mmCIF file of C-alpha atoms in Angstrom:
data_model
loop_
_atom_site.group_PDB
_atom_site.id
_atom_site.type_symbol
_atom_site.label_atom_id
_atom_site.label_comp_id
_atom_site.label_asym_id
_atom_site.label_seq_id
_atom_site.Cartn_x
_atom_site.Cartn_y
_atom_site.Cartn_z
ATOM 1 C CA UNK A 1 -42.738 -9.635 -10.566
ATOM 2 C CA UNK A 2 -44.867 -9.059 -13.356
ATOM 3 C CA UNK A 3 -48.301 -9.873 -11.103
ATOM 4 C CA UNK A 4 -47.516 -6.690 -9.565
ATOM 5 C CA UNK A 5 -47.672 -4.472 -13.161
ATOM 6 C CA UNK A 6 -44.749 -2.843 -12.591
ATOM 7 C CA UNK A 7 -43.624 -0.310 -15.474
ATOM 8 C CA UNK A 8 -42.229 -2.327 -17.849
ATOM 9 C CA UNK A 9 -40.904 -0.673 -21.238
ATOM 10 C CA UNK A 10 -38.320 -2.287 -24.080
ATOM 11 C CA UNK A 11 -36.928 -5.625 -24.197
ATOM 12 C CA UNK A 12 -34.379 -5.884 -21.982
ATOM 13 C CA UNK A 13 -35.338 -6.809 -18.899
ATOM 14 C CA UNK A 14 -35.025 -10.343 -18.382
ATOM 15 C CA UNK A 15 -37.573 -11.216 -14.965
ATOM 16 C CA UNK A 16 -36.562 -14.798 -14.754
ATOM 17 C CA UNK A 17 -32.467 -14.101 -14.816
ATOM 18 C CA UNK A 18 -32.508 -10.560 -12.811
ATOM 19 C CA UNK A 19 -30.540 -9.211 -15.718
ATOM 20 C CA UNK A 20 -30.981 -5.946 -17.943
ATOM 21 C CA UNK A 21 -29.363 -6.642 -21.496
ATOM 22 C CA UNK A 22 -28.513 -3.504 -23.451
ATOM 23 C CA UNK A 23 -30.468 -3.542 -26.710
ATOM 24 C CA UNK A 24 -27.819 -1.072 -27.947
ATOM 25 C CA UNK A 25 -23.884 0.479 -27.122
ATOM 26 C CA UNK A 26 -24.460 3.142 -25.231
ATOM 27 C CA UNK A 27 -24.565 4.758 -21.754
ATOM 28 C CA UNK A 28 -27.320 3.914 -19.059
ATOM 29 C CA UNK A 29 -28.369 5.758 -16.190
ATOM 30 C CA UNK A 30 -29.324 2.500 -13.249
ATOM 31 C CA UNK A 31 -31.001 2.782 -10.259
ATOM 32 C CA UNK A 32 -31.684 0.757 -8.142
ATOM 33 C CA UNK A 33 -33.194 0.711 -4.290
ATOM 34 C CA UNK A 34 -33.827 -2.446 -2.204
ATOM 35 C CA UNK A 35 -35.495 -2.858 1.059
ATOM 36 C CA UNK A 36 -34.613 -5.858 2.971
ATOM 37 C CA UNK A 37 -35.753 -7.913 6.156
ATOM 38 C CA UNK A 38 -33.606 -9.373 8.391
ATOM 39 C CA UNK A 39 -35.273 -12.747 8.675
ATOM 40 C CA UNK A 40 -33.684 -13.694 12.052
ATOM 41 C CA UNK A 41 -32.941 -11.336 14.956
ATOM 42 C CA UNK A 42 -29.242 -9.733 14.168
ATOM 43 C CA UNK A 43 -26.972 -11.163 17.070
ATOM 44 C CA UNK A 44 -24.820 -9.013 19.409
ATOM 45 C CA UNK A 45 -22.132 -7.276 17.295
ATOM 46 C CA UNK A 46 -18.449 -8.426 17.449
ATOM 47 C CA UNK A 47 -16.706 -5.014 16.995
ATOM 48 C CA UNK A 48 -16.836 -3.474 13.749
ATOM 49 C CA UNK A 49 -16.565 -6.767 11.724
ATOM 50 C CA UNK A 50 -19.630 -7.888 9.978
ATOM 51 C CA UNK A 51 -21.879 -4.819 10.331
ATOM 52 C CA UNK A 52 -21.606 -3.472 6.225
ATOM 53 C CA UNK A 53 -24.290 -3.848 3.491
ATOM 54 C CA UNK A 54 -23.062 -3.331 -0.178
ATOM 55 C CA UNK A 55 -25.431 -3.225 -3.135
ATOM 56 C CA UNK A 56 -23.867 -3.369 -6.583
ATOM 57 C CA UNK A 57 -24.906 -2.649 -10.300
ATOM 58 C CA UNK A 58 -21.926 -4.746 -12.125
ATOM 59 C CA UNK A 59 -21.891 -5.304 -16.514
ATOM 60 C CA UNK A 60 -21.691 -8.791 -16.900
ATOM 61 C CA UNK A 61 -21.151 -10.034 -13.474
ATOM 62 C CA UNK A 62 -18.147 -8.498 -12.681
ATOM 63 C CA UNK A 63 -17.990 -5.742 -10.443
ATOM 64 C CA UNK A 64 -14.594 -4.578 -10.528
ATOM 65 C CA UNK A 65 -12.842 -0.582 -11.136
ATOM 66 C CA UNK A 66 -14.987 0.999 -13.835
ATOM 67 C CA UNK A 67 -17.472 -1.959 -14.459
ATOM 68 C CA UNK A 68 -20.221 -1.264 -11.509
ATOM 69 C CA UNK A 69 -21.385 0.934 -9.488
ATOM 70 C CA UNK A 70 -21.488 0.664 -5.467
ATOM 71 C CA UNK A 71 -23.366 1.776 -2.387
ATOM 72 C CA UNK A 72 -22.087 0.826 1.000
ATOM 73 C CA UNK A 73 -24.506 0.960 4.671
ATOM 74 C CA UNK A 74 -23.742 0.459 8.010
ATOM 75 C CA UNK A 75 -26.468 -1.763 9.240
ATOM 76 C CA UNK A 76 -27.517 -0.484 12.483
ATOM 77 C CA UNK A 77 -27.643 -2.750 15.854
ATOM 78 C CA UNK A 78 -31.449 -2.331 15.845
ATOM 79 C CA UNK A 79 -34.290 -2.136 13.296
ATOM 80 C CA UNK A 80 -35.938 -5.263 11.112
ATOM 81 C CA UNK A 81 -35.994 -3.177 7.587
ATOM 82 C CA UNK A 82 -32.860 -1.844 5.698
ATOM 83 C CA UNK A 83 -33.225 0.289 2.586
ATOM 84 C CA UNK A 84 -29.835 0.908 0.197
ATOM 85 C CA UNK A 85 -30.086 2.602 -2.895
ATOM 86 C CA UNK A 86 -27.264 2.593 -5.893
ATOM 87 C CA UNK A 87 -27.619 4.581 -9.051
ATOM 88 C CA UNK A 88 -25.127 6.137 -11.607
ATOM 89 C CA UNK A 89 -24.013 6.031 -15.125
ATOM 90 C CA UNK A 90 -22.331 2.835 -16.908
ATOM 91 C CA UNK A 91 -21.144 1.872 -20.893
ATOM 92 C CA UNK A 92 -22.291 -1.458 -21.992
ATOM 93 C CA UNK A 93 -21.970 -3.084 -25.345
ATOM 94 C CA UNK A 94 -25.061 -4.432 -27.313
ATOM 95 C CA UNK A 95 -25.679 -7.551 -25.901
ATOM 96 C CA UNK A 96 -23.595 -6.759 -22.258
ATOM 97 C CA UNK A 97 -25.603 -7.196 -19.251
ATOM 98 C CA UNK A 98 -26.034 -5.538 -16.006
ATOM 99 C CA UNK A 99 -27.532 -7.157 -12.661
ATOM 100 C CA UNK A 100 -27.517 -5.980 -9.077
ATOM 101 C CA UNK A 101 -25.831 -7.893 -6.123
ATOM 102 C CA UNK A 102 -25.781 -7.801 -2.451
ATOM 103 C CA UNK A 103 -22.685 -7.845 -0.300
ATOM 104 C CA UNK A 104 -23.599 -9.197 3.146
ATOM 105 C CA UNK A 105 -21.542 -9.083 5.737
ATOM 106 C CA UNK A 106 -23.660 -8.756 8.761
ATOM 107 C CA UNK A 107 -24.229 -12.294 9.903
ATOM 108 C CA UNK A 108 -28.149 -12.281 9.533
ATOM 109 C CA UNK A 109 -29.854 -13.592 6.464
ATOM 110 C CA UNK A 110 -31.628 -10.631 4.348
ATOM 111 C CA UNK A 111 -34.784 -10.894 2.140
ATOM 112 C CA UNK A 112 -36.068 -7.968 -0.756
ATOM 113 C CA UNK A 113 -39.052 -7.074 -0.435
ATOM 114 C CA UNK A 114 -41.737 -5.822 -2.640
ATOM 115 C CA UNK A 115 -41.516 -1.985 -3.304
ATOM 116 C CA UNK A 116 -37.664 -2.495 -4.042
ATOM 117 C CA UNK A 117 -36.770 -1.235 -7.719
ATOM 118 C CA UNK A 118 -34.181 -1.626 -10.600
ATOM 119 C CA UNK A 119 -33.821 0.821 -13.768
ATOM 120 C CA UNK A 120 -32.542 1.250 -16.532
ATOM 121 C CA UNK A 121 -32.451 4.036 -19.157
ATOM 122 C CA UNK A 122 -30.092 4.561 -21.887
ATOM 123 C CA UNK A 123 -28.892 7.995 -22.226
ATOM 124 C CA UNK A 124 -27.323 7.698 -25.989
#
């Protein structure tokens, strides 16, 4: 949020919609790291089902081959805090957008918290 004067440079980052629009065609270097509470106690695993955390950087919602970029965690029995980080390289048209998403599968409702981070930089 902006409250918290984070470093803010070039138009477009879009706070309210969570989305990065490219200002120009280009390549961009994203990052992005999220720590997350698990707002309820996690339950006794069931096997191997259900225990993965995915956090994705996809261009204009879609994450599939060659349009995001994708980190995957095992989320461990124990522990309250998870922290996942993603970053690469990606093409996007003026005017595309990029966003990150969470994949959970564990069975226990996440939140970010503050001190979690998103980037952008073009590279030309």
């Amino acid at each position: 949020p902006e409250r918290e004067e984070m470093f803010q440079r070039g138009p477009g980052l879009n706070l309210t919609s969570g989305q990065y629009t490219a200002p120009v065609a280009g390549f961009y270097s994203f990052s992005s790291t999220l720590h997350m509470a698990r707002r309820e106690p996690r339950r006794k695993r069931q096997g191997c089902r259900g225990s993965r955390l995915r956090v994705l950087i996809c261009v204009q919602s879609c994450c599939q081959h060659n349009s995001h970029l994708e980190s995957v965690s095992r989320l461990e029995s124990s522990g309250e805090l998870v922290t996942i980080s993603v970053t690469g390289t990606l093409y996007l048209q003026a005017g595309q957008y990029a966003s990150v998403f969470v994949d959970n599968t564990a069975g226990s409702p996440l939140t970010v918290q503050s001190g979690s981070d998103f980037s952008a930089v073009l590279l030309g």
